[in-house]
Phi, psi and omega in degrees: 000321208281324183285333172289320179302313174293299190314304184305309173308325174287327176298326174297305176304321168301318181279336161292336158293314180287335185290319194286328184279334160298325175298315181295332184265332187249320183056051185251168197287302176309296170316314175291329174277342168303303184307292193305313178298344194271302193294311180313317196279305178300310179291345171271312169301317175300294164330295179313317189290324188295321196277335175291320187291326186296314195281333174297305196270336174109355184207180179288125184267099190225356192266005177225155188311310194295328183267333172284348177283311180316321194273339170288336176291317185302312175296320168304313175285314178312305176308314180297294181314318178303284176326306195287328196276328195268338176263332186086001187259133206232337193298341173284345175303321184308317192266331158320288207296322176300310171313321170298302165328286175302325175298300184297352173285340177296311186282339176278338181246004169264116194280359190261085175273347192291156175219094181294140178247146169268158186296325167309349175248019175288333194298142172282350172284344195279333170289298179325319201275288194304311172308306194279322168291346164278330167298310182304314165314312167312304184299322173279348158285338172275347173284316166314301182306317187289350179276314181292312181284338169298321178303300172308322166302308185292329188280303170323303197293317187303320173280353188048044149263061190283102186238240205278325166292321172306296182311330181249341190258158183294167181294166187292325173293320162306314174297309188310307175297321177289320188298318183297316177289329185299320186287324176301317159301313170314302186297317177312303173296317172312322178288308170325302185290000000 
């Protein structure tokens, strides 16, 4: 059932990725809302899977590479949703969602979910440590993607060739604010970890 759920999540993330691509091209209210709602639904489904795995294993699912990647995808989706909902800017979804799809493909097609735990990992602090560090890494990955889009936008402005990206990407100030928020969240969770 875990593998089936991960494949379903992959399909839902792919559908959300397509919705964000359509939103990037059209930028209509209905497509904007559809993309965001679809990502929220996927995040809730992924939350359910993480909770189910936590109850089954008795700890946060992060002791194997497959479960850590799945948890990372979930946290990256939550980080992006936070930025999207607090800034109202949806243009970044076209860059973030393909990353989520590519990473979610690993747990979807991997069959290894058995989690042998050494005694060193039995502490309840281990789950908090790993989860907060994965959340920090997800926020820094988000900041990295935002930095790349900042450079794309800046390059078009500098070249005075206001074309495709200029019309669709947020302003440099908004990208700067989004990047600052992602880095703040990353540093907070890195410190907690």
